[in-house]
Amino acid sequence: MIPKKPGVLPFQTIKELINQDHIWAQVPLQSNQVQPSSLDLRLSTKAWRLQASFLPGHKHSVKDQLHELAMHCIDLSVGSIFEKDCVYLVLLQESVRLPDEIGAIANAKSSIGRLDLLTRLITDYGTEFDRVPKAYSGPLYAEVSPRSFSVLVKAGTRLNQIRFRRGKVIVDDQSLLKLNEE
């Protein structure tokens, strides 16, 4: 059973979400993807070169938008060069079916900073980058844009991580002062 405590979910709860099929993947999840409070996300074999960055908005899935925005499809099974200052969209291997009270937030893995890659998470019907709303069910995508130089990208590469959360996660100043006093 998934605990009901508010906050960022620890690795034990992430494993429980996986065991209950709230998180699944095209290729079996690897145990080392689960970190103390996050899950590493892997690129799939399917990517698209885009005309520009986009969010699908409340009324559209990502797939709905690809016929207008994608320049061409790219197979990452053997790797591909992502060119500097270009925008790419990559389907991630992981998908989610989150419970009503659980949402998520994503960010680039810290090692990605050395490569100077802009990488952001996108969901179907999304209106914000890097946010997965409570009860979201569907695929996850990464927008990838090399900033300083072109890079070789292949399926299985881990560029993003996702943190699952329940309830209020941000502590306001007054609450933080109270915690410090205690």
mmCIF file of C-alpha atoms in Angstrom:
data_model
loop_
_atom_site.group_PDB
_atom_site.id
_atom_site.type_symbol
_atom_site.label_atom_id
_atom_site.label_comp_id
_atom_site.label_asym_id
_atom_site.label_seq_id
_atom_site.Cartn_x
_atom_site.Cartn_y
_atom_site.Cartn_z
ATOM 1 C CA MET A 1 0.000 0.000 0.000
ATOM 2 C CA ILE A 2 1.251 3.472 -0.910
ATOM 3 C CA PRO A 3 1.607 5.689 2.198
ATOM 4 C CA LYS A 4 -0.550 8.852 2.308
ATOM 5 C CA LYS A 5 2.075 11.149 3.869
ATOM 6 C CA PRO A 6 2.507 14.493 2.006
ATOM 7 C CA GLY A 7 5.776 15.508 0.381
ATOM 8 C CA VAL A 8 8.256 14.126 -2.134
ATOM 9 C CA LEU A 9 7.940 10.353 -2.336
ATOM 10 C CA PRO A 10 10.978 8.262 -1.297
ATOM 11 C CA PHE A 11 12.432 5.355 -3.278
ATOM 12 C CA GLN A 12 10.353 2.777 -1.393
ATOM 13 C CA THR A 13 7.134 4.460 -2.526
ATOM 14 C CA ILE A 14 8.449 4.881 -6.084
ATOM 15 C CA LYS A 15 9.123 1.125 -6.135
ATOM 16 C CA GLU A 16 5.577 0.539 -4.898
ATOM 17 C CA LEU A 17 4.211 2.744 -7.712
ATOM 18 C CA ILE A 18 6.190 0.598 -10.169
ATOM 19 C CA ASN A 19 4.935 -2.637 -8.583
ATOM 20 C CA GLN A 20 1.337 -1.413 -8.846
ATOM 21 C CA ASP A 21 1.812 -0.459 -12.539
ATOM 22 C CA HIS A 22 1.456 3.281 -11.933
ATOM 23 C CA ILE A 23 4.859 3.577 -13.626
ATOM 24 C CA TRP A 24 5.861 1.275 -16.467
ATOM 25 C CA ALA A 25 8.224 1.245 -19.432
ATOM 26 C CA GLN A 26 8.583 -0.053 -22.987
ATOM 27 C CA VAL A 27 11.756 -1.794 -21.818
ATOM 28 C CA PRO A 28 11.800 -3.148 -18.235
ATOM 29 C CA LEU A 29 12.778 -0.598 -15.607
ATOM 30 C CA GLN A 30 16.254 -1.081 -14.172
ATOM 31 C CA SER A 31 16.737 -1.075 -10.404
ATOM 32 C CA ASN A 32 19.428 1.632 -10.627
ATOM 33 C CA GLN A 33 16.906 4.050 -12.199
ATOM 34 C CA VAL A 34 15.256 4.448 -8.801
ATOM 35 C CA GLN A 35 17.179 7.044 -6.801
ATOM 36 C CA PRO A 36 16.553 8.092 -3.155
ATOM 37 C CA SER A 37 13.723 10.474 -4.149
ATOM 38 C CA SER A 38 13.501 10.314 -7.948
ATOM 39 C CA LEU A 39 13.334 8.082 -11.001
ATOM 40 C CA ASP A 40 15.755 8.449 -13.907
ATOM 41 C CA LEU A 41 13.940 8.614 -17.260
ATOM 42 C CA ARG A 42 15.355 6.974 -20.407
ATOM 43 C CA LEU A 43 15.112 8.081 -24.014
ATOM 44 C CA SER A 44 13.298 5.667 -26.334
ATOM 45 C CA THR A 45 14.192 4.941 -29.952
ATOM 46 C CA LYS A 46 11.679 7.499 -31.287
ATOM 47 C CA ALA A 47 12.545 11.193 -31.714
ATOM 48 C CA TRP A 48 11.495 14.106 -33.908
ATOM 49 C CA ARG A 49 13.296 17.233 -35.062
ATOM 50 C CA LEU A 50 10.977 20.169 -34.361
ATOM 51 C CA GLN A 51 10.556 23.602 -35.874
ATOM 52 C CA ALA A 52 10.418 25.099 -32.367
ATOM 53 C CA SER A 53 9.714 24.321 -28.745
ATOM 54 C CA PHE A 54 6.046 23.818 -27.858
ATOM 55 C CA LEU A 55 3.548 22.785 -25.231
ATOM 56 C CA PRO A 56 0.438 20.945 -26.461
ATOM 57 C CA GLY A 57 -2.048 22.871 -24.289
ATOM 58 C CA HIS A 58 -5.229 21.703 -22.562
ATOM 59 C CA LYS A 59 -6.918 20.383 -25.719
ATOM 60 C CA HIS A 60 -4.144 18.428 -27.458
ATOM 61 C CA SER A 61 -1.925 15.444 -26.996
ATOM 62 C CA VAL A 62 1.710 15.715 -28.054
ATOM 63 C CA LYS A 63 0.998 13.291 -30.905
ATOM 64 C CA ASP A 64 -1.764 15.641 -32.185
ATOM 65 C CA GLN A 65 0.792 18.437 -32.548
ATOM 66 C CA LEU A 66 3.579 16.433 -34.190
ATOM 67 C CA HIS A 67 2.043 16.397 -37.689
ATOM 68 C CA GLU A 68 2.316 20.211 -37.766
ATOM 69 C CA LEU A 69 5.554 20.759 -35.832
ATOM 70 C CA ALA A 70 7.784 17.769 -36.620
ATOM 71 C CA MET A 71 10.220 18.185 -39.481
ATOM 72 C CA HIS A 72 11.175 14.490 -39.546
ATOM 73 C CA CYS A 73 11.326 11.365 -37.369
ATOM 74 C CA ILE A 74 14.651 10.062 -36.025
ATOM 75 C CA ASP A 75 15.535 6.508 -34.960
ATOM 76 C CA LEU A 76 17.710 6.575 -31.827
ATOM 77 C CA SER A 77 18.295 2.804 -31.691
ATOM 78 C CA VAL A 78 21.758 3.278 -33.224
ATOM 79 C CA GLY A 79 22.188 6.874 -32.069
ATOM 80 C CA SER A 80 21.862 10.179 -33.853
ATOM 81 C CA ILE A 81 23.541 13.562 -33.751
ATOM 82 C CA PHE A 82 21.382 16.300 -32.229
ATOM 83 C CA GLU A 83 22.607 19.540 -33.766
ATOM 84 C CA LYS A 84 23.485 22.644 -31.752
ATOM 85 C CA ASP A 85 20.625 25.170 -31.399
ATOM 86 C CA CYS A 86 18.022 22.758 -32.798
ATOM 87 C CA VAL A 87 14.996 21.421 -30.909
ATOM 88 C CA TYR A 88 14.173 17.713 -30.649
ATOM 89 C CA LEU A 89 11.359 15.817 -29.006
ATOM 90 C CA VAL A 90 12.014 12.302 -27.702
ATOM 91 C CA LEU A 91 9.433 9.824 -26.471
ATOM 92 C CA LEU A 92 10.619 8.462 -23.129
ATOM 93 C CA GLN A 93 10.592 4.757 -22.341
ATOM 94 C CA GLU A 94 8.620 5.396 -19.138
ATOM 95 C CA SER A 95 4.905 6.198 -18.913
ATOM 96 C CA VAL A 96 2.732 6.864 -15.870
ATOM 97 C CA ARG A 97 -0.790 6.341 -14.589
ATOM 98 C CA LEU A 98 -0.656 8.413 -11.416
ATOM 99 C CA PRO A 99 -3.125 8.100 -8.538
ATOM 100 C CA ASP A 100 -5.476 11.052 -7.969
ATOM 101 C CA GLU A 101 -3.379 12.558 -5.177
ATOM 102 C CA ILE A 102 0.064 12.203 -6.799
ATOM 103 C CA GLY A 103 1.700 14.579 -9.277
ATOM 104 C CA ALA A 104 5.305 14.953 -10.341
ATOM 105 C CA ILE A 105 7.971 17.448 -11.244
ATOM 106 C CA ALA A 106 10.960 16.768 -13.490
ATOM 107 C CA ASN A 107 14.372 18.296 -14.004
ATOM 108 C CA ALA A 108 17.535 17.606 -15.945
ATOM 109 C CA LYS A 109 20.008 15.267 -14.284
ATOM 110 C CA SER A 110 22.902 17.228 -12.790
ATOM 111 C CA SER A 111 25.434 15.623 -15.161
ATOM 112 C CA ILE A 112 23.598 17.170 -18.128
ATOM 113 C CA GLY A 113 24.827 20.648 -17.154
ATOM 114 C CA ARG A 114 28.331 19.762 -18.347
ATOM 115 C CA LEU A 115 26.914 19.054 -21.805
ATOM 116 C CA ASP A 116 24.971 22.335 -21.888
ATOM 117 C CA LEU A 117 21.772 20.616 -22.995
ATOM 118 C CA LEU A 118 18.397 22.188 -22.424
ATOM 119 C CA THR A 119 16.121 19.285 -21.550
ATOM 120 C CA ARG A 120 12.527 19.557 -20.360
ATOM 121 C CA LEU A 121 9.676 17.152 -19.741
ATOM 122 C CA ILE A 122 6.424 17.435 -21.723
ATOM 123 C CA THR A 123 3.127 15.610 -21.179
ATOM 124 C CA ASP A 124 -0.027 15.265 -23.225
ATOM 125 C CA TYR A 125 -2.363 18.220 -22.624
ATOM 126 C CA GLY A 126 0.483 19.962 -20.787
ATOM 127 C CA THR A 127 0.604 23.702 -20.180
ATOM 128 C CA GLU A 128 3.894 23.766 -18.241
ATOM 129 C CA PHE A 129 7.279 22.217 -18.849
ATOM 130 C CA ASP A 130 8.569 19.742 -16.257
ATOM 131 C CA ARG A 131 5.175 19.321 -14.535
ATOM 132 C CA VAL A 132 3.049 16.185 -14.432
ATOM 133 C CA PRO A 133 -0.394 16.946 -13.001
ATOM 134 C CA LYS A 134 -2.052 14.788 -10.376
ATOM 135 C CA ALA A 135 -3.773 11.727 -11.841
ATOM 136 C CA TYR A 136 -1.994 12.135 -15.216
ATOM 137 C CA SER A 137 -2.050 8.994 -17.322
ATOM 138 C CA GLY A 138 0.002 8.718 -20.466
ATOM 139 C CA PRO A 139 3.374 8.944 -22.140
ATOM 140 C CA LEU A 140 6.216 11.254 -21.164
ATOM 141 C CA TYR A 141 8.405 13.165 -23.609
ATOM 142 C CA ALA A 142 11.680 15.044 -23.338
ATOM 143 C CA GLU A 143 12.429 18.182 -25.295
ATOM 144 C CA VAL A 144 16.178 18.302 -25.945
ATOM 145 C CA SER A 145 18.132 21.229 -27.359
ATOM 146 C CA PRO A 146 21.955 21.288 -27.412
ATOM 147 C CA ARG A 147 23.214 24.805 -26.623
ATOM 148 C CA SER A 148 27.007 24.798 -27.077
ATOM 149 C CA PHE A 149 27.780 21.941 -29.465
ATOM 150 C CA SER A 150 26.139 19.020 -31.251
ATOM 151 C CA VAL A 151 25.830 15.770 -29.268
ATOM 152 C CA LEU A 152 25.381 12.067 -29.986
ATOM 153 C CA VAL A 153 22.124 10.811 -28.460
ATOM 154 C CA LYS A 154 20.903 7.205 -28.280
ATOM 155 C CA ALA A 155 18.068 5.196 -26.800
ATOM 156 C CA GLY A 156 18.500 4.456 -23.108
ATOM 157 C CA THR A 157 20.305 7.721 -22.345
ATOM 158 C CA ARG A 158 19.138 9.286 -19.082
ATOM 159 C CA LEU A 159 18.783 13.047 -19.352
ATOM 160 C CA ASN A 160 15.867 13.748 -16.989
ATOM 161 C CA GLN A 161 14.706 12.621 -13.581
ATOM 162 C CA ILE A 162 11.231 12.813 -12.116
ATOM 163 C CA ARG A 163 10.163 13.353 -8.500
ATOM 164 C CA PHE A 164 6.723 12.251 -7.412
ATOM 165 C CA ARG A 165 4.889 14.228 -4.756
ATOM 166 C CA ARG A 166 1.725 14.316 -2.738
ATOM 167 C CA GLY A 167 0.200 17.421 -1.209
ATOM 168 C CA LYS A 168 2.111 20.549 -0.296
ATOM 169 C CA VAL A 169 5.828 20.178 -0.953
ATOM 170 C CA ILE A 170 7.081 23.755 -0.733
ATOM 171 C CA VAL A 171 7.613 24.980 2.811
ATOM 172 C CA ASP A 172 6.784 28.668 3.354
ATOM 173 C CA ASP A 173 9.156 30.925 5.326
ATOM 174 C CA GLN A 174 7.088 30.876 8.507
ATOM 175 C CA SER A 175 6.882 27.083 8.560
ATOM 176 C CA LEU A 176 10.611 26.843 7.918
ATOM 177 C CA LEU A 177 11.362 29.165 10.847
ATOM 178 C CA LYS A 178 9.116 27.048 13.077
ATOM 179 C CA LEU A 179 10.921 23.862 11.965
ATOM 180 C CA ASN A 180 14.290 25.486 12.719
ATOM 181 C CA GLU A 181 13.132 26.462 16.215
ATOM 182 C CA GLU A 182 11.963 22.927 16.911
#
